[in-house]
Amino acid sequence: IVFFNRLKTGTVGEERLSVTGIYRIPVELILARHQAVQQPQDVFLENYTADAEVNYHFKLPGGTGSLDVTFRNTFLYQKGAGARWVQNQLLVNGVAWKGKTIPNLPIIEPEKVNTLPLALTLGRDYTYRYIKDDAVDGHACYVIDILPAPEAKGSLYSGKVWVDRETFVKRKMSVRQTGLIAPQISNDETDLFGPVPGPDGRTYWLLNHLAGQQIFSMAGANVVAERD
């Protein structure tokens, strides 16, 4: 910031200044700042556990009805080993399921309904573009568009990420999975992240809410599964 302060004299009159443009921080710098904030968390976060309730609402084809399924789990993360669920209770339409296996849900592979949240790092498999400024829970954020890089292969994601303008933490991410294999047609997910204090005095930013929709094709009809 440069301040100009010029005295008015008989030879120097009043100047009129106008703003002709606004500087936008490059998206590369936004991502570099985010990665600089994320790296210490990746180093110091050894493990954590959380209570995790996953609610599914299935809309059956042809308007024949719906089905509500609730998984009450313990979510476990261990550095080097990744994350996993431990299922504590299963409710079908609000009633505790007593069977030893998951009931016959209206998808091809019912055991995969209780999927883990996506793990998307803002790395070299993607290209990025600044879109606009927006707010998440009252916090100003940069909104960045995410697209798979042309040379990237496999099942990837496209969508948007909200990076805090002040702290450069990731506050929100909304993505759609690409390159899916039948019978799954689409998989959309929106993640919200929040601060969690650690025993070492550090603050860690972890997933605290997820909302999504999956569409499966069965016998020429689509089954919609809403997940929360």
XYZ file of N, CA, C and O in Angstrom, residues 42-173:
528
model
N -1.377 -32.351 8.225
C -1.030 -33.670 7.716
C 0.119 -34.290 8.500
O 0.193 -35.511 8.647
N 1.016 -33.462 9.003
C 2.174 -33.955 9.749
C 1.784 -34.358 11.169
O 2.160 -35.435 11.653
N 0.997 -33.517 11.852
C 0.766 -33.710 13.279
C -0.497 -34.506 13.606
O -0.621 -35.019 14.714
N -1.435 -34.622 12.672
C -2.669 -35.358 12.959
C -2.394 -36.857 12.860
O -2.250 -37.404 11.770
N -2.321 -37.522 14.003
C -2.014 -38.950 14.030
C -3.272 -39.807 13.893
O -3.302 -40.772 13.143
N -4.312 -39.481 14.649
C -5.535 -40.271 14.608
C -6.668 -39.486 15.241
O -6.439 -38.535 15.998
N -7.899 -39.875 14.937
C -9.067 -39.319 15.625
C -10.249 -40.259 15.440
O -10.261 -41.107 14.541
N -11.208 -40.136 16.328
C -12.449 -40.902 16.241
C -13.619 -39.937 16.359
O -13.490 -38.849 16.934
N -14.754 -40.323 15.801
C -15.946 -39.479 15.855
C -17.188 -40.350 15.764
O -17.180 -41.406 15.124
N -18.253 -39.915 16.435
C -19.568 -40.522 16.202
C -20.068 -40.030 14.850
O -19.993 -38.842 14.554
N -20.580 -40.941 14.038
C -20.984 -40.575 12.680
C -22.303 -41.272 12.349
O -22.364 -42.490 12.273
N -23.345 -40.479 12.154
C -24.642 -41.020 11.751
C -24.863 -40.706 10.279
O -24.763 -39.556 9.858
N -25.154 -41.721 9.491
C -25.384 -41.577 8.052
C -26.834 -41.946 7.764
O -27.268 -43.067 8.045
N -27.571 -40.996 7.203
C -28.979 -41.206 6.876
C -29.144 -41.278 5.366
O -28.692 -40.386 4.644
N -29.801 -42.331 4.894
C -30.123 -42.510 3.486
C -31.627 -42.479 3.295
O -32.370 -43.099 4.058
N -32.048 -41.765 2.257
C -33.461 -41.740 1.862
C -33.542 -42.193 0.416
O -33.073 -41.493 -0.482
N -34.081 -43.392 0.183
C -34.190 -43.957 -1.148
C -35.559 -43.614 -1.743
O -36.590 -43.819 -1.099
N -35.538 -43.095 -2.960
C -36.770 -42.863 -3.718
C -36.889 -43.976 -4.744
O -36.091 -44.061 -5.673
N -37.888 -44.821 -4.576
C -38.033 -45.984 -5.434
C -38.592 -45.575 -6.797
O -39.348 -44.607 -6.904
N -38.236 -46.314 -7.870
C -38.669 -45.923 -9.223
C -40.174 -46.035 -9.381
O -40.842 -46.845 -8.740
N -40.694 -45.174 -10.273
C -42.118 -45.224 -10.574
C -43.006 -44.678 -9.488
O -44.219 -44.890 -9.502
N -42.424 -43.967 -8.517
C -43.229 -43.411 -7.433
C -43.857 -44.463 -6.553
O -44.921 -44.248 -5.955
N -43.197 -45.642 -6.437
C -43.774 -46.741 -5.663
C -43.533 -46.610 -4.170
O -44.016 -47.422 -3.389
N -42.767 -45.612 -3.743
C -42.538 -45.428 -2.316
C -41.124 -44.988 -2.031
O -40.368 -44.616 -2.931
N -40.752 -45.026 -0.760
C -39.418 -44.623 -0.339
C -38.965 -45.518 0.816
O -39.769 -46.242 1.407
N -37.689 -45.438 1.103
C -37.108 -46.249 2.171
C -36.075 -45.401 2.892
O -35.229 -44.770 2.262
N -36.148 -45.369 4.220
C -35.192 -44.617 5.035
C -34.303 -45.592 5.801
O -34.791 -46.501 6.475
N -33.000 -45.383 5.681
C -32.019 -46.243 6.335
C -31.050 -45.362 7.111
O -30.557 -44.362 6.575
N -30.768 -45.716 8.361
C -29.851 -44.952 9.199
C -28.752 -45.868 9.733
O -29.042 -46.916 10.322
N -27.503 -45.478 9.491
C -26.355 -46.177 10.049
C -25.802 -45.324 11.191
O -25.475 -44.149 10.992
N -25.680 -45.904 12.372
C -25.024 -45.232 13.503
C -23.663 -45.885 13.684
O -23.560 -47.049 14.056
N -22.622 -45.095 13.422
C -21.269 -45.637 13.317
C -20.292 -44.930 14.238
O -20.580 -43.857 14.786
N -19.126 -45.532 14.354
C -17.943 -44.858 14.869
C -16.981 -44.704 13.700
O -16.692 -45.674 12.989
N -16.529 -43.469 13.468
C -15.616 -43.172 12.367
C -14.200 -43.122 12.928
O -13.936 -42.455 13.934
N -13.281 -43.845 12.295
C -11.906 -43.959 12.786
C -10.931 -43.528 11.700
O -11.075 -43.918 10.532
N -9.941 -42.720 12.087
C -8.873 -42.333 11.156
C -7.531 -42.588 11.823
O -7.316 -42.218 12.997
N -6.614 -43.213 11.095
C -5.255 -43.463 11.568
C -4.283 -43.118 10.458
O -4.435 -43.592 9.318
N -3.307 -42.261 10.755
C -2.342 -41.876 9.737
C -1.636 -43.118 9.199
O -1.200 -43.986 9.950
N -1.524 -43.195 7.890
C -0.877 -44.326 7.255
C -1.808 -45.479 6.956
O -1.516 -46.301 6.079
N -2.920 -45.564 7.689
C -3.883 -46.655 7.475
C -5.182 -46.158 6.860
O -5.991 -46.952 6.392
N -5.411 -44.841 6.883
C -6.628 -44.285 6.309
C -7.791 -44.307 7.283
O -7.600 -44.352 8.500
N -9.016 -44.297 6.732
C -10.226 -44.192 7.552
C -11.104 -45.417 7.339
O -11.027 -46.110 6.320
N -11.970 -45.680 8.321
C -12.917 -46.786 8.203
C -14.083 -46.546 9.146
O -14.007 -45.740 10.075
N -15.173 -47.256 8.890
C -16.352 -47.210 9.750
C -16.362 -48.436 10.669
O -15.903 -49.505 10.302
N -16.958 -48.288 11.836
C -17.411 -49.414 12.645
C -18.905 -49.208 12.843
O -19.329 -48.217 13.432
N -19.706 -50.129 12.304
C -21.163 -49.976 12.369
C -21.676 -50.462 13.714
O -21.465 -51.608 14.102
N -22.354 -49.571 14.448
C -22.886 -49.896 15.765
C -24.363 -50.274 15.731
O -24.802 -51.139 16.490
N -25.134 -49.624 14.860
C -26.574 -49.885 14.798
C -27.098 -49.516 13.418
O -26.598 -48.595 12.773
N -28.112 -50.254 12.978
C -28.761 -50.010 11.702
C -30.261 -49.922 11.928
O -30.855 -50.794 12.573
N -30.862 -48.845 11.415
C -32.308 -48.662 11.512
C -32.902 -48.601 10.114
O -32.345 -47.937 9.227
N -34.010 -49.289 9.911
C -34.735 -49.271 8.649
C -36.121 -48.710 8.924
O -36.886 -49.283 9.707
N -36.409 -47.553 8.305
C -37.665 -46.834 8.554
C -37.887 -46.605 10.045
O -38.995 -46.740 10.566
N -36.801 -46.277 10.748
C -36.873 -45.944 12.159
C -36.863 -47.114 13.109
O -36.868 -46.926 14.335
N -36.822 -48.344 12.602
C -36.848 -49.541 13.443
C -35.481 -50.214 13.401
O -34.899 -50.390 12.322
N -34.954 -50.587 14.576
C -33.638 -51.224 14.639
C -33.647 -52.541 13.874
O -34.552 -53.366 14.036
N -32.631 -52.735 13.039
C -32.513 -53.950 12.235
C -31.829 -55.025 13.071
O -30.738 -54.822 13.595
N -32.449 -56.194 13.190
C -31.949 -57.269 14.035
C -31.153 -58.312 13.256
O -30.536 -59.196 13.841
N -31.200 -58.258 11.913
C -30.498 -59.249 11.120
C -28.992 -59.113 11.224
O -28.457 -58.077 11.632
N -28.275 -60.167 10.851
C -26.820 -60.178 10.918
C -26.185 -59.562 9.677
O -24.983 -59.276 9.669
N -26.943 -59.391 8.613
C -26.431 -58.770 7.387
C -27.290 -57.562 7.040
O -28.416 -57.418 7.531
N -26.769 -56.685 6.175
C -27.515 -55.509 5.734
C -28.718 -55.963 4.923
O -28.617 -56.897 4.124
N -29.882 -55.367 5.115
C -31.073 -55.778 4.350
C -30.900 -55.522 2.867
O -29.987 -54.826 2.426
N -31.790 -56.095 2.072
C -31.733 -55.982 0.624
C -32.183 -54.594 0.198
O -33.346 -54.356 -0.098
N -31.238 -53.663 0.168
C -31.539 -52.288 -0.222
C -31.685 -52.197 -1.734
O -31.160 -53.043 -2.470
N -32.370 -51.153 -2.232
C -32.627 -51.055 -3.680
C -31.438 -50.544 -4.475
O -31.537 -49.607 -5.255
N -30.259 -51.168 -4.262
C -29.096 -50.918 -5.103
C -28.417 -52.254 -5.355
O -28.696 -53.246 -4.686
N -27.507 -52.280 -6.309
C -26.900 -53.540 -6.707
C -26.018 -54.111 -5.607
O -26.024 -55.302 -5.331
N -25.218 -53.248 -4.961
C -24.294 -53.698 -3.925
C -24.615 -52.982 -2.620
O -24.040 -51.946 -2.315
N -25.534 -53.534 -1.818
C -25.966 -52.818 -0.611
C -24.862 -52.592 0.397
O -24.904 -51.640 1.172
N -23.822 -53.448 0.393
C -22.759 -53.269 1.379
C -21.954 -52.011 1.116
O -21.235 -51.522 1.994
N -22.070 -51.415 -0.096
C -21.317 -50.210 -0.431
C -22.100 -48.926 -0.179
O -21.632 -47.845 -0.501
N -23.314 -49.056 0.391
C -24.098 -47.862 0.653
C -23.456 -47.011 1.741
O -23.564 -45.795 1.765
N -22.770 -47.645 2.669
C -22.178 -46.941 3.810
C -20.751 -46.522 3.458
O -19.794 -46.914 4.089
N -20.607 -45.722 2.400
C -19.295 -45.376 1.886
C -18.640 -44.282 2.714
O -19.305 -43.472 3.354
N -17.315 -44.259 2.679
C -16.555 -43.229 3.367
C -16.660 -41.906 2.622
O -16.896 -41.881 1.415
N -16.464 -40.780 3.313
C -16.401 -39.485 2.619
C -15.233 -39.482 1.636
O -14.249 -40.187 1.814
N -15.380 -38.680 0.596
C -14.315 -38.634 -0.405
C -13.049 -38.015 0.186
O -13.103 -37.212 1.116
N -11.922 -38.416 -0.353
C -10.635 -37.846 0.048
C -10.046 -37.164 -1.178
O -9.433 -37.805 -2.022
N -10.262 -35.874 -1.289
C -9.811 -35.108 -2.442
C -8.762 -34.102 -2.001
O -9.056 -33.179 -1.248
N -7.538 -34.313 -2.438
C -6.477 -33.346 -2.170
C -6.341 -32.454 -3.394
O -6.469 -32.916 -4.533
N -6.062 -31.192 -3.145
C -5.960 -30.232 -4.248
C -4.578 -30.349 -4.875
O -3.711 -29.504 -4.688
N -4.396 -31.428 -5.629
C -3.082 -31.724 -6.187
C -3.016 -31.556 -7.686
O -3.823 -30.862 -8.310
N -2.067 -32.243 -8.323
C -1.765 -32.050 -9.737
C -2.697 -32.801 -10.675
O -2.566 -32.678 -11.898
N -3.607 -33.617 -10.151
C -4.564 -34.312 -11.014
C -5.678 -33.385 -11.491
O -6.542 -33.811 -12.265
N -5.671 -32.139 -11.030
C -6.767 -31.223 -11.333
C -6.228 -29.889 -11.836
O -5.079 -29.525 -11.595
N -7.105 -29.166 -12.536
C -6.827 -27.787 -12.910
C -7.783 -26.890 -12.127
O -8.881 -27.314 -11.748
N -7.369 -25.637 -11.910
C -8.113 -24.765 -11.006
C -8.325 -23.391 -11.651
O -7.478 -22.918 -12.413
N -9.461 -22.784 -11.280
C -9.787 -21.456 -11.812
C -10.571 -20.687 -10.759
O -11.544 -21.202 -10.201
N -10.123 -19.477 -10.460
C -10.861 -18.614 -9.531
C -12.180 -18.203 -10.172
O -12.217 -17.778 -11.327
N -13.294 -18.331 -9.409
C -14.616 -17.981 -9.937
C -15.119 -16.671 -9.353
O -15.440 -15.721 -10.066
N -15.183 -16.596 -8.021
C -15.783 -15.438 -7.370
C -15.460 -15.482 -5.891
O -14.804 -16.419 -5.406
N -15.906 -14.465 -5.172
C -15.861 -14.451 -3.718
C -17.237 -14.834 -3.182
O -18.259 -14.493 -3.768
N -17.264 -15.549 -2.067
C -18.514 -15.978 -1.459
C -18.265 -16.125 0.035
O -17.135 -15.993 0.507
N -19.326 -16.400 0.796
C -19.200 -16.555 2.245
C -19.730 -17.919 2.660
O -20.710 -18.422 2.104
N -19.077 -18.517 3.660
C -19.526 -19.756 4.286
C -19.628 -19.487 5.786
O -18.628 -19.177 6.432
N -20.845 -19.569 6.305
C -21.088 -19.286 7.727
C -20.542 -17.915 8.125
O -19.958 -17.750 9.213
N -20.697 -16.930 7.233
C -20.268 -15.574 7.534
C -18.795 -15.306 7.303
O -18.334 -14.181 7.544
N -18.041 -16.292 6.816
C -16.606 -16.120 6.581
C -16.364 -15.954 5.080
O -16.784 -16.796 4.276
N -15.671 -14.872 4.709
C -15.381 -14.599 3.304
C -14.440 -15.662 2.744
O -13.453 -16.042 3.390
N -14.755 -16.156 1.544
C -13.982 -17.233 0.939
C -13.724 -16.948 -0.540
O -14.485 -16.239 -1.198
N -12.622 -17.521 -1.045
C -12.396 -17.614 -2.471
C -13.092 -18.885 -2.966
O -12.948 -19.948 -2.361
N -13.830 -18.789 -4.072
C -14.465 -19.961 -4.666
C -13.647 -20.366 -5.888
O -13.444 -19.557 -6.805
N -13.170 -21.607 -5.892
C -12.278 -22.091 -6.947
C -12.935 -23.262 -7.656
O -13.436 -24.192 -7.026
N -12.915 -23.201 -8.975
C -13.453 -24.271 -9.810
C -12.409 -25.380 -9.928
O -11.219 -25.110 -10.106
N -12.869 -26.651 -9.821
C -11.984 -27.810 -9.893
C -12.387 -28.654 -11.095
O -13.547 -29.033 -11.230
N -11.424 -28.982 -11.952
C -11.676 -29.854 -13.104
C -10.532 -30.854 -13.231
O -9.367 -30.504 -12.970
N -10.825 -32.108 -13.613
C -9.739 -33.079 -13.826
C -8.784 -32.597 -14.912
O -9.205 -32.046 -15.932
N -7.504 -32.788 -14.678
C -6.511 -32.429 -15.689
C -6.671 -33.343 -16.909
O -7.108 -34.492 -16.780
N -6.345 -32.846 -18.116
C -6.530 -33.654 -19.332
C -5.817 -34.999 -19.280
O -6.306 -35.991 -19.822
N -4.654 -35.056 -18.600
C -3.888 -36.303 -18.570
C -4.300 -37.220 -17.413
O -3.817 -38.353 -17.314
N -5.199 -36.758 -16.523
C -5.609 -37.567 -15.379
C -6.505 -38.714 -15.838
O -7.288 -38.585 -16.770
N -6.411 -39.853 -15.135
C -7.180 -41.039 -15.496
C -7.956 -41.549 -14.288
O -7.657 -41.216 -13.152
N -8.966 -42.378 -14.562
C -9.730 -43.012 -13.498
C -10.917 -42.180 -13.065
O -11.321 -41.220 -13.734
N -11.484 -42.558 -11.914
C -12.646 -41.865 -11.366
C -12.182 -40.638 -10.606
O -11.502 -40.740 -9.580
N -12.522 -39.458 -11.121
C -12.086 -38.209 -10.514
C -13.313 -37.362 -10.184
O -14.443 -37.819 -10.283
N -13.078 -36.108 -9.810
C -14.158 -35.223 -9.389
C -14.054 -33.886 -10.112
O -12.964 -33.444 -10.483
N -15.198 -33.241 -10.282
C -15.242 -31.862 -10.736
C -16.187 -31.111 -9.805
O -17.144 -31.693 -9.287
N -15.916 -29.836 -9.581
C -16.772 -29.088 -8.663
C -16.118 -27.799 -8.213
O -15.378 -27.169 -8.967
N -16.370 -27.439 -6.953
C -15.887 -26.171 -6.405
C -15.387 -26.382 -4.983
O -15.857 -27.267 -4.267
N -14.448 -25.534 -4.579
C -13.949 -25.535 -3.207
C -13.932 -24.097 -2.701
O -13.621 -23.168 -3.449
N -14.325 -23.909 -1.435
C -14.359 -22.598 -0.788
C -13.170 -22.519 0.170
O -13.107 -23.275 1.156
N -12.232 -21.606 -0.102
C -11.027 -21.426 0.716
C -11.139 -20.104 1.461
O -11.387 -19.053 0.855
N -10.983 -20.149 2.774
C -11.118 -18.964 3.616
C -10.121 -17.884 3.188
O -8.930 -18.152 3.028
N -10.608 -16.656 3.013
C -9.750 -15.558 2.543
C -8.712 -15.152 3.583
O -7.649 -14.623 3.231
N -8.990 -15.377 4.850
C -8.082 -14.934 5.906
C -7.123 -16.037 6.340
O -5.914 -15.809 6.465
N -7.655 -17.244 6.587
C -6.834 -18.324 7.128
C -6.405 -19.336 6.072
O -5.520 -20.150 6.335
N -7.041 -19.325 4.906
C -6.751 -20.231 3.796
C -7.034 -21.694 4.131
O -6.492 -22.599 3.494
N -7.902 -21.949 5.098
C -8.359 -23.311 5.338
C -9.493 -23.630 4.366
O -10.137 -22.732 3.813
N -9.744 -24.903 4.159
C -10.830 -25.347 3.286
C -12.105 -25.436 4.126
O -12.204 -26.239 5.035
N -13.111 -24.587 3.805
C -14.351 -24.556 4.575
C -15.474 -25.375 3.938
O -16.334 -25.885 4.647
N -15.466 -25.505 2.613
C -16.570 -26.196 1.938
C -16.065 -26.755 0.620
O -15.182 -26.178 -0.010
N -16.655 -27.871 0.226
C -16.325 -28.462 -1.062
C -17.579 -29.115 -1.638
O -18.283 -29.849 -0.936
